[in-house]
């Protein structure tokens, strides 16, 4: 199945995810008939998707035949809530941290290609450094990037660094020799 970008996908996967999302939106146990109606497919077809979703742990079926969130589905659905709670706690503590350190402080999380700054608390100084919050931070030359890099799988880190260094080289910011030296340093 092609999308707006012309990329092909797996239609059955997309249908299954939409069924999972329907159960999540409804927020409780639902009948096969309700799922079939929401998805616009016959109950027998909806049932086959539900069987696969149950096998993956995204859904579960109770003794009454009602479908609800499975253990893995519950983890996925609540991961965002957990992240938002942690983010709120960190942001609430940030002004005090910046004050106690006398330095600008920020909260970051993983973006697309590296850590991204989510919130900044400025230091109580006439002049303070304000980090860029519009882009992911580089892994190779930012302290935050290096912390995140320390916990990445080696193959993932290598791939991300290769892309990062290629972008720096194409922009004319680093020569091949500088890239080799920085790669060794990382």
Coordinates of N, CA, C and O in Angstrom, one line a residue:
X1 N 0.9 -1.2 0.0 CA 0.0 0.0 0.0 C 0.9 1.2 0.0 O 1.8 1.4 0.8
X2 N 0.7 2.2 -0.9 CA 1.5 3.4 -1.0 C 0.9 4.5 -0.2 O -0.4 4.7 -0.2
X3 N 1.7 5.3 0.4 CA 1.2 6.5 1.2 C 1.5 7.7 0.3 O 1.8 7.6 -0.8
X4 N 1.3 8.9 1.0 CA 1.5 10.1 0.2 C 2.9 10.3 -0.3 O 3.2 11.0 -1.3
X5 N 3.9 9.7 0.4 CA 5.3 9.8 -0.1 C 5.7 8.8 -1.1 O 6.8 8.7 -1.5
X6 N 4.7 8.0 -1.5 CA 5.0 6.9 -2.5 C 5.6 5.7 -1.9 O 6.0 4.8 -2.6
X7 N 5.8 5.7 -0.6 CA 6.4 4.5 0.1 C 5.4 3.4 0.3 O 4.2 3.7 0.6
X8 N 5.8 2.2 0.1 CA 4.9 1.1 0.2 C 5.0 0.6 1.7 O 6.1 0.6 2.3
X9 N 3.9 0.2 2.2 CA 3.8 -0.4 3.5 C 3.1 -1.7 3.5 O 2.8 -2.3 2.5
X10 N 2.8 -2.2 4.7 CA 2.1 -3.5 4.9 C 0.7 -3.2 5.3 O 0.5 -2.8 6.5
X11 N -0.2 -3.3 4.4 CA -1.6 -2.9 4.7 C -2.2 -3.7 5.9 O -2.8 -3.1 6.8
X12 N -1.9 -5.0 6.0 CA -2.5 -5.7 7.1 C -1.9 -5.3 8.5 O -2.7 -5.2 9.5
X13 N -0.7 -4.8 8.5 CA -0.1 -4.3 9.8 C -0.9 -3.0 10.1 O -1.2 -2.8 11.3
X14 N -1.1 -2.1 9.1 CA -1.8 -0.9 9.4 C -3.2 -1.1 9.9 O -3.7 -0.4 10.8
X15 N -3.9 -2.1 9.3 CA -5.3 -2.4 9.8 C -5.2 -2.9 11.2 O -6.0 -2.5 12.0
X16 N -4.3 -3.8 11.5 CA -4.1 -4.3 12.9 C -3.9 -3.3 13.9 O -4.4 -3.2 15.0
X17 N -3.0 -2.3 13.5 CA -2.7 -1.2 14.5 C -3.9 -0.3 14.7 O -4.2 0.1 15.8
X18 N -4.7 -0.1 13.6 CA -5.9 0.7 13.8 C -6.9 -0.1 14.7 O -7.6 0.6 15.5
X19 N -7.0 -1.4 14.6 CA -7.8 -2.1 15.6 C -7.4 -1.9 17.0 O -8.2 -1.7 17.9
X20 N -6.0 -2.0 17.2 CA -5.5 -1.8 18.5 C -5.8 -0.4 19.0 O -6.2 -0.2 20.2
X21 N -5.6 0.6 18.2 CA -5.9 2.0 18.5 C -7.4 2.1 18.9 O -7.7 2.9 19.8
X22 N -8.3 1.4 18.2 CA -9.7 1.5 18.5 C -10.0 1.0 19.9 O -10.7 1.6 20.7
X23 N -9.4 -0.1 20.3 CA -9.6 -0.6 21.6 C -9.0 0.4 22.6 O -9.7 0.6 23.7
X24 N -7.9 0.9 22.4 CA -7.3 1.9 23.3 C -8.2 3.1 23.4 O -8.4 3.6 24.5
X25 N -8.7 3.6 22.3 CA -9.6 4.8 22.4 C -10.9 4.5 23.2 O -11.4 5.4 23.9
X26 N -11.4 3.3 23.0 CA -12.7 3.0 23.7 C -12.5 2.8 25.2 O -13.4 2.9 25.9
X27 N -11.2 2.5 25.6 CA -10.9 2.5 27.0 C -11.4 1.4 27.8 O -11.4 1.5 29.0
X28 N -11.9 0.4 27.3 CA -12.4 -0.7 28.1 C -12.6 -1.9 27.2 O -12.1 -2.0 26.1
X29 N -13.3 -2.9 27.7 CA -13.5 -4.1 27.0 C -14.6 -3.9 25.9 O -15.6 -3.2 26.1
X30 N -14.3 -4.4 24.7 CA -15.2 -4.3 23.6 C -15.6 -5.6 23.0 O -14.8 -6.5 23.0
X31 N -16.7 -5.6 22.3 CA -17.1 -6.9 21.6 C -16.5 -6.9 20.3 O -16.1 -5.9 19.7
X32 N -16.5 -8.1 19.7 CA -16.0 -8.3 18.3 C -16.9 -7.5 17.4 O -16.4 -6.9 16.4
X33 N -18.2 -7.5 17.6 CA -19.1 -6.7 16.8 C -18.7 -5.2 16.8 O -18.8 -4.6 15.7
X34 N -18.4 -4.7 18.0 CA -18.0 -3.2 18.0 C -16.8 -3.0 17.2 O -16.7 -2.0 16.5
X35 N -15.8 -3.9 17.4 CA -14.5 -3.7 16.6 C -14.8 -3.8 15.1 O -14.2 -3.0 14.3
X36 N -15.6 -4.8 14.7 CA -15.9 -5.0 13.3 C -16.6 -3.7 12.7 O -16.2 -3.3 11.7
X37 N -17.5 -3.2 13.5 CA -18.2 -2.0 13.0 C -17.3 -0.8 12.9 O -17.3 -0.1 11.9
X38 N -16.4 -0.6 13.9 CA -15.5 0.5 13.9 C -14.5 0.4 12.7 O -14.1 1.4 12.1
X39 N -14.1 -0.8 12.4 CA -13.1 -1.0 11.4 C -13.7 -1.2 10.0 O -13.0 -1.2 9.0
X40 N -15.0 -1.4 9.9 CA -15.7 -1.5 8.6 C -15.4 -2.8 8.0 O -15.3 -2.9 6.7
X41 N -15.2 -3.9 8.8 CA -14.9 -5.2 8.2 C -15.8 -6.2 8.8 O -16.3 -6.0 9.9
X42 N -16.0 -7.4 8.2 CA -16.8 -8.4 8.7 C -16.2 -8.9 10.1 O -15.0 -8.9 10.2
X43 N -17.0 -9.4 11.0 CA -16.5 -9.9 12.3 C -15.5 -11.0 12.1 O -14.5 -11.0 12.9
X44 N -15.6 -11.9 11.1 CA -14.7 -13.0 11.0 C -13.3 -12.4 10.6 O -12.3 -13.0 11.1
X45 N -13.2 -11.4 9.8 CA -11.9 -10.8 9.4 C -11.4 -10.1 10.7 O -10.1 -10.2 10.9
X46 N -12.2 -9.3 11.4 CA -11.7 -8.6 12.6 C -11.2 -9.6 13.6 O -10.2 -9.3 14.3
X47 N -11.9 -10.8 13.7 CA -11.4 -11.8 14.6 C -10.0 -12.3 14.3 O -9.2 -12.4 15.2
X48 N -9.7 -12.5 13.0 CA -8.3 -12.9 12.6 C -7.3 -11.9 13.0 O -6.2 -12.2 13.5
X49 N -7.6 -10.6 12.9 CA -6.6 -9.6 13.3 C -6.5 -9.6 14.8 O -5.4 -9.5 15.4
X50 N -7.6 -9.8 15.5 CA -7.5 -9.8 17.0 C -6.7 -11.0 17.5 O -6.0 -10.9 18.5
X51 N -6.8 -12.2 16.8 CA -6.0 -13.3 17.2 C -4.5 -13.0 17.1 O -3.7 -13.3 18.1
X52 N -4.1 -12.3 16.1 CA -2.7 -11.9 15.9 C -2.3 -10.9 17.0 O -1.2 -10.9 17.5
X53 N -3.2 -10.0 17.2 CA -2.9 -8.9 18.3 C -2.8 -9.6 19.7 O -2.0 -9.1 20.5
X54 N -3.6 -10.6 19.9 CA -3.5 -11.3 21.2 C -2.2 -12.1 21.3 O -1.5 -12.0 22.3
X55 N -1.8 -12.7 20.2 CA -0.5 -13.4 20.2 C 0.7 -12.5 20.5 O 1.7 -12.9 21.0
X56 N 0.6 -11.3 20.1 CA 1.7 -10.3 20.3 C 1.6 -9.6 21.7 O 2.5 -8.9 22.1
X57 N 0.5 -9.8 22.4 CA 0.3 -9.2 23.7 C -0.3 -7.8 23.6 O -0.5 -7.1 24.6
X58 N -0.7 -7.4 22.4 CA -1.3 -6.0 22.3 C -2.7 -6.0 22.8 O -3.2 -5.1 23.4
X59 N -3.4 -7.1 22.6 CA -4.8 -7.3 23.0 C -4.9 -8.6 23.9 O -4.0 -9.4 23.9
X60 N -6.0 -8.7 24.6 CA -6.3 -9.9 25.3 C -7.8 -10.1 25.3 O -8.5 -9.1 25.0
X61 N -8.2 -11.3 25.5 CA -9.7 -11.6 25.4 C -10.0 -12.2 26.7 O -9.4 -13.2 27.2
X62 N -11.1 -11.7 27.3 CA -11.5 -12.3 28.6 C -12.4 -13.4 28.5 O -12.8 -13.8 27.4
X63 N -12.9 -14.0 29.6 CA -13.7 -15.2 29.6 C -15.1 -14.9 29.0 O -15.8 -15.8 28.6
X64 N -15.5 -13.7 28.9 CA -16.8 -13.3 28.3 C -16.7 -13.1 26.8 O -17.7 -12.7 26.1
X65 N -15.4 -13.2 26.2 CA -15.2 -12.9 24.8 C -15.0 -11.5 24.5 O -15.0 -11.1 23.3
X66 N -14.8 -10.6 25.5 CA -14.6 -9.2 25.2 C -13.1 -9.0 25.0 O -12.2 -9.6 25.7
X67 N -12.8 -8.0 24.1 CA -11.4 -7.7 23.8 C -11.0 -6.5 24.6 O -11.7 -5.5 24.7
X68 N -9.8 -6.5 25.2 CA -9.2 -5.4 25.9 C -7.7 -5.3 25.7 O -7.1 -6.1 25.0
X69 N -7.2 -4.3 26.3 CA -5.7 -4.0 26.2 C -5.0 -5.2 26.8 O -5.2 -5.7 27.9
X70 N -4.0 -5.8 26.0 CA -3.1 -6.8 26.5 C -2.0 -6.3 27.3 O -1.8 -5.0 27.4
X71 N -1.1 -7.1 27.9 CA 0.0 -6.6 28.7 C 1.0 -5.7 27.9 O 1.4 -4.7 28.4
X72 N 1.3 -6.1 26.7 CA 2.3 -5.3 25.9 C 1.6 -4.0 25.5 O 2.1 -2.9 25.5
X73 N 0.3 -4.2 25.1 CA -0.5 -3.0 24.7 C -0.6 -2.0 25.8 O -0.5 -0.8 25.6
X74 N -0.8 -2.5 27.0 CA -0.9 -1.6 28.2 C 0.4 -0.9 28.4 O 0.4 0.3 28.6
X75 N 1.6 -1.6 28.2 CA 2.9 -0.9 28.3 C 3.0 0.2 27.3 O 3.5 1.3 27.6
X76 N 2.7 -0.1 26.1 CA 2.8 0.9 25.0 C 1.9 2.1 25.3 O 2.3 3.3 25.1
X77 N 0.6 1.8 25.6 CA -0.3 2.9 25.8 C 0.0 3.8 27.0 O -0.3 5.0 27.0
X78 N 0.7 3.2 28.0 CA 1.1 4.0 29.2 C 2.5 4.5 29.2 O 2.9 5.3 30.1
X79 N 3.3 4.2 28.2 CA 4.6 4.7 28.1 C 4.7 6.2 28.0 O 5.5 6.9 28.6
X80 N 3.8 6.7 27.2 CA 3.7 8.2 27.0 C 3.3 8.9 28.3 O 3.9 9.9 28.7
X81 N 2.4 8.3 29.0 CA 1.9 8.9 30.3 C 3.1 8.9 31.3 O 3.3 9.9 32.0
X82 N 3.9 7.8 31.3 CA 5.0 7.7 32.2 C 6.1 8.8 31.8 O 6.7 9.4 32.7
X83 N 6.3 8.9 30.5 CA 7.3 9.9 30.1 C 6.8 11.3 30.4 O 7.6 12.1 30.9
X84 N 5.6 11.6 30.2 CA 5.1 12.9 30.6 C 5.2 13.2 32.1 O 5.5 14.3 32.5
X85 N 4.9 12.2 32.9 CA 5.0 12.4 34.3 C 6.5 12.7 34.7 O 6.8 13.6 35.5
X86 N 7.4 11.9 34.2 CA 8.9 12.1 34.4 C 9.3 13.5 33.9 O 10.0 14.2 34.6
X87 N 8.8 13.9 32.8 CA 9.2 15.2 32.2 C 8.7 16.3 33.1 O 9.4 17.3 33.4
X88 N 7.4 16.2 33.6 CA 6.9 17.2 34.5 C 7.7 17.3 35.8 O 7.9 18.5 36.2
X89 N 8.1 16.2 36.3 CA 8.9 16.2 37.6 C 10.2 16.9 37.3 O 10.7 17.7 38.1
X90 N 10.9 16.5 36.2 CA 12.2 17.1 35.9 C 12.1 18.6 35.7 O 12.9 19.4 36.2
X91 N 11.1 19.0 34.9 CA 10.9 20.5 34.6 C 10.6 21.3 35.9 O 11.1 22.4 36.1
X92 N 9.8 20.7 36.8 CA 9.5 21.3 38.1 C 10.8 21.5 38.9 O 10.9 22.5 39.6
X93 N 11.7 20.6 38.8 CA 13.0 20.7 39.6 C 14.0 21.5 39.0 O 15.0 21.9 39.6
X94 N 13.9 21.9 37.7 CA 14.9 22.5 36.9 C 15.3 23.9 37.4 O 16.5 24.2 37.6
X95 N 14.3 24.8 37.8 CA 14.7 26.2 38.2 C 15.6 26.1 39.5 O 16.6 26.8 39.6
X96 N 15.3 25.2 40.4 CA 16.1 25.1 41.6 C 17.5 24.6 41.3 O 18.5 25.1 41.9
X97 N 17.6 23.6 40.4 CA 18.9 23.1 40.0 C 19.7 24.3 39.4 O 20.9 24.4 39.7
X98 N 19.1 25.0 38.5 CA 19.9 26.1 37.8 C 20.3 27.2 38.9 O 21.4 27.7 38.8
X99 N 19.4 27.4 39.8 CA 19.8 28.4 40.9 C 20.9 27.9 41.8 O 21.9 28.6 42.0
X100 N 20.8 26.6 42.2 CA 21.8 26.0 43.1 C 23.2 25.9 42.4 O 24.2 26.1 43.0
X101 N 23.2 25.6 41.1 CA 24.4 25.5 40.3 C 25.0 26.8 39.8 O 26.1 27.0 39.6
X102 N 24.1 27.8 39.7 CA 24.5 29.1 39.1 C 24.7 29.0 37.7 O 25.5 29.8 37.1
X103 N 24.2 27.9 37.0 CA 24.4 27.7 35.6 C 23.1 27.4 34.9 O 22.1 26.9 35.6
X104 N 23.0 27.7 33.6 CA 21.8 27.3 32.9 C 21.7 25.8 32.9 O 22.7 25.0 32.8
X105 N 20.5 25.3 33.1 CA 20.3 23.8 33.1 C 19.1 23.5 32.2 O 18.3 24.3 31.9
X106 N 19.1 22.3 31.7 CA 18.0 21.9 30.8 C 17.7 20.4 31.0 O 18.5 19.6 31.5
X107 N 16.5 20.0 30.5 CA 16.0 18.6 30.5 C 16.0 18.2 29.0 O 15.6 19.0 28.1
X108 N 16.6 17.1 28.7 CA 16.6 16.6 27.4 C 16.1 15.1 27.3 O 16.1 14.4 28.3
X109 N 15.7 14.7 26.1 CA 15.2 13.4 25.9 C 15.7 13.0 24.5 O 16.1 13.9 23.7
X110 N 15.6 11.8 24.1 CA 16.0 11.3 22.8 C 15.1 11.9 21.7 O 13.9 11.8 21.8
X111 N 15.7 12.5 20.7 CA 14.9 13.0 19.5 C 15.0 12.1 18.4 O 15.0 10.8 18.6
X112 N 15.2 12.5 17.2 CA 15.2 11.6 16.0 C 16.6 11.0 15.9 O 16.8 9.9 15.5
X113 N 17.7 11.9 16.1 CA 19.0 11.4 15.8 C 20.0 11.6 17.0 O 21.1 11.4 16.9
X114 N 19.4 12.2 18.1 CA 20.3 12.5 19.2 C 19.4 13.1 20.3 O 18.2 13.2 20.1
X115 N 20.0 13.6 21.4 CA 19.2 14.2 22.4 C 18.7 15.6 22.0 O 19.3 16.3 21.2
X116 N 17.5 15.9 22.4 CA 16.8 17.1 22.1 C 16.5 17.8 23.4 O 16.0 17.2 24.3
X117 N 16.7 19.1 23.5 CA 16.4 19.8 24.7 C 14.9 20.1 24.8 O 14.3 20.6 23.8
X118 N 14.3 19.7 25.9 CA 12.9 19.9 26.0 C 12.5 21.2 26.8 O 11.5 21.8 26.5
X119 N 13.3 21.6 27.7 CA 13.0 22.7 28.6 C 14.3 23.3 29.1 O 15.2 22.5 29.5
X120 N 14.4 24.6 29.2 CA 15.6 25.3 29.7 C 15.3 26.2 30.9 O 14.2 26.9 30.9
X121 N 16.1 26.2 31.9 CA 16.0 27.1 33.0 C 17.3 27.9 33.0 O 18.4 27.4 33.1
X122 N 17.2 29.2 32.8 CA 18.4 30.1 32.7 C 19.0 30.3 34.1 O 18.3 30.3 35.1
X123 N 20.3 30.6 34.1 CA 21.0 30.9 35.4 C 20.7 32.3 35.8 O 20.3 33.1 35.0
X124 N 20.9 32.5 37.1 CA 20.7 33.9 37.6 C 21.9 34.7 37.5 O 22.5 35.2 38.4
X125 N 22.3 34.9 36.2 CA 23.5 35.7 35.9 C 23.2 36.7 34.9 O 22.2 36.6 34.1
X126 N 24.0 37.8 34.8 CA 23.7 38.8 33.8 C 23.9 38.2 32.4 O 23.2 38.6 31.5
X127 N 24.8 37.3 32.2 CA 25.0 36.6 30.9 C 25.0 35.1 31.2 O 25.7 34.6 32.0
X128 N 24.1 34.5 30.4 CA 24.1 33.0 30.5 C 24.0 32.4 29.1 O 23.6 33.1 28.1
X129 N 24.5 31.2 28.9 CA 24.5 30.6 27.6 C 23.2 29.8 27.5 O 22.7 29.1 28.4
X130 N 22.5 30.1 26.4 CA 21.2 29.4 26.2 C 21.4 28.4 25.0 O 21.7 28.8 23.9
X131 N 21.2 27.1 25.3 CA 21.3 26.1 24.3 C 20.2 26.1 23.2 O 19.1 26.6 23.5
X132 N 20.5 25.6 22.1 CA 19.5 25.5 21.0 C 18.5 24.4 21.2 O 18.9 23.3 21.5
X133 N 17.3 24.8 21.2 CA 16.2 23.8 21.4 C 15.5 23.4 20.2 O 14.5 22.7 20.2
X134 N 16.0 23.8 19.0 CA 15.3 23.5 17.8 C 15.7 22.2 17.1 O 15.1 21.7 16.2
X135 N 16.9 21.8 17.4 CA 17.5 20.6 16.7 C 18.0 19.6 17.8 O 18.3 19.9 18.9
X136 N 18.2 18.4 17.3 CA 18.9 17.4 18.1 C 20.3 17.8 18.3 O 21.0 18.4 17.4
X137 N 20.9 17.5 19.5 CA 22.3 17.8 19.8 C 23.2 16.8 19.2 O 22.8 15.6 19.1
X138 N 24.4 17.2 18.7 CA 25.3 16.2 18.2 C 25.7 15.2 19.3 O 25.9 15.6 20.4
X139 N 26.0 14.0 18.8 CA 26.5 13.0 19.8 C 27.9 13.1 20.1 O 28.4 12.9 21.2
X140 N 28.7 13.6 19.1 CA 30.2 13.5 19.2 C 30.8 14.7 19.9 O 31.9 14.6 20.5
X141 N 30.1 15.9 20.0 CA 30.8 17.0 20.6 C 29.9 17.8 21.6 O 30.1 19.0 21.8
X142 N 28.9 17.2 22.1 CA 28.1 17.8 23.2 C 28.1 16.9 24.4 O 28.1 15.7 24.2
X143 N 28.2 17.5 25.5 CA 28.2 16.7 26.8 C 27.0 15.8 26.9 O 27.1 14.6 27.2
X144 N 25.8 16.4 26.6 CA 24.6 15.6 26.6 C 24.6 14.5 25.6 O 24.2 13.4 25.9
X145 N 25.1 14.8 24.4 CA 25.2 13.8 23.3 C 26.1 12.6 23.8 O 25.8 11.5 23.5
X146 N 27.2 12.9 24.4 CA 28.1 11.9 24.9 C 27.5 11.0 26.0 O 27.7 9.8 26.0
X147 N 26.7 11.6 26.8 CA 26.0 10.8 27.9 C 25.0 9.8 27.2 O 25.0 8.7 27.5
X148 N 24.2 10.3 26.3 CA 23.3 9.5 25.6 C 24.0 8.4 24.8 O 23.6 7.2 24.7
X149 N 25.1 8.8 24.1 CA 25.9 7.9 23.3 C 26.5 6.7 24.2 O 26.6 5.6 23.7
X150 N 26.8 7.0 25.4 CA 27.3 6.0 26.3 C 26.4 4.8 26.5 O 26.8 3.7 26.8
X151 N 25.1 5.1 26.3 CA 24.1 4.0 26.6 C 23.4 3.4 25.3 O 22.6 2.6 25.4
X152 N 23.9 3.8 24.2 CA 23.4 3.3 22.9 C 24.1 2.0 22.6 O 25.3 1.8 22.9
X153 N 23.4 1.1 21.9 CA 24.1 -0.1 21.4 C 25.2 0.3 20.4 O 25.0 1.3 19.6
X154 N 26.3 -0.4 20.4 CA 27.4 0.0 19.5 C 27.1 0.1 18.1 O 27.5 1.1 17.4
X155 N 26.2 -0.8 17.5 CA 25.9 -0.7 16.1 C 25.0 0.6 15.8 O 25.2 1.2 14.8
X156 N 24.1 0.9 16.8 CA 23.3 2.1 16.6 C 24.1 3.3 16.7 O 23.9 4.3 15.9
X157 N 25.0 3.3 17.7 CA 25.9 4.5 17.8 C 26.7 4.7 16.6 O 26.8 5.9 16.1
X158 N 27.3 3.7 16.0 CA 28.2 3.8 14.9 C 27.4 4.3 13.7 O 27.8 5.2 13.0
X159 N 26.2 3.9 13.5 CA 25.3 4.3 12.4 C 25.0 5.8 12.6 O 25.0 6.6 11.6
X160 N 24.6 6.2 13.8 CA 24.2 7.6 14.0 C 25.4 8.5 13.9 O 25.3 9.6 13.3
X161 N 26.6 8.1 14.4 CA 27.8 8.9 14.2 C 28.2 9.0 12.7 O 28.6 10.1 12.3
X162 N 28.1 7.9 12.0 CA 28.4 8.0 10.6 C 27.6 9.1 9.9 O 28.1 9.9 9.1
X163 N 26.3 9.1 10.2 CA 25.4 10.0 9.6 C 25.7 11.4 10.0 O 25.8 12.4 9.2
X164 N 26.0 11.6 11.3 CA 26.3 12.9 11.9 C 27.6 13.5 11.2 O 27.6 14.6 10.8
X165 N 28.6 12.6 11.2 CA 29.9 13.1 10.6 C 29.8 13.4 9.1 O 30.4 14.4 8.6
X166 N 28.9 12.6 8.4 CA 28.7 12.9 7.0 C 28.0 14.3 6.8 O 28.4 15.0 5.9
X167 N 27.1 14.6 7.6 CA 26.4 15.9 7.5 C 27.4 17.0 7.8 O 27.4 18.1 7.1
X168 N 28.3 16.9 8.8 CA 29.3 17.9 9.1 C 30.2 18.0 7.9 O 30.6 19.2 7.6
X169 N 30.6 16.9 7.3 CA 31.5 17.0 6.2 C 30.9 17.7 5.0 O 31.5 18.5 4.3
X170 N 29.6 17.3 4.7 CA 28.9 17.9 3.5 C 28.7 19.4 3.8 O 28.7 20.2 2.8
X171 N 28.5 19.8 5.0 CA 28.3 21.3 5.3 C 29.6 22.0 5.3 O 29.7 23.2 5.5
X172 N 30.7 21.3 5.1 CA 32.1 21.9 5.1 C 32.6 22.3 6.5 O 33.5 23.1 6.6
X173 N 32.0 21.8 7.5 CA 32.3 22.2 8.9 C 33.5 21.3 9.4 O 34.2 21.8 10.3
X174 N 33.7 20.1 8.8 CA 34.8 19.2 9.3 C 35.5 18.6 8.1 O 34.8 18.2 7.1
X175 N 36.8 18.5 8.1 CA 37.5 17.8 7.1 C 37.6 16.3 7.4 O 37.2 15.9 8.5
X176 N 38.0 15.5 6.4 CA 38.1 14.1 6.6 C 39.0 13.8 7.8 O 38.8 12.9 8.6
X177 N 40.1 14.5 7.9 CA 41.1 14.3 9.0 C 40.5 14.6 10.4 O 40.7 13.9 11.4
X178 N 39.7 15.7 10.4 CA 39.1 16.1 11.7 C 38.0 15.1 12.1 O 37.8 14.7 13.2
X179 N 37.3 14.6 11.1 CA 36.3 13.5 11.4 C 36.9 12.3 11.9 O 36.5 11.7 12.9
X180 N 38.0 11.9 11.3 CA 38.7 10.7 11.8 C 39.2 10.9 13.2 O 39.1 10.0 14.1
X181 N 39.7 12.0 13.5 CA 40.2 12.3 14.9 C 39.0 12.3 15.9 O 39.1 11.8 17.0
X182 N 37.9 12.9 15.5 CA 36.8 13.0 16.4 C 36.1 11.6 16.6 O 35.7 11.3 17.7
X183 N 36.1 10.8 15.5 CA 35.6 9.4 15.7 C 36.4 8.6 16.7 O 35.9 7.9 17.5
X184 N 37.7 8.8 16.6 CA 38.6 8.1 17.6 C 38.3 8.6 19.0 O 38.3 7.8 19.9
X185 N 38.1 9.9 19.1 CA 37.9 10.5 20.5 C 36.6 10.0 21.1 O 36.5 9.7 22.3
X186 N 35.6 9.8 20.2 CA 34.3 9.3 20.7 C 34.4 7.8 21.1 O 34.0 7.4 22.1

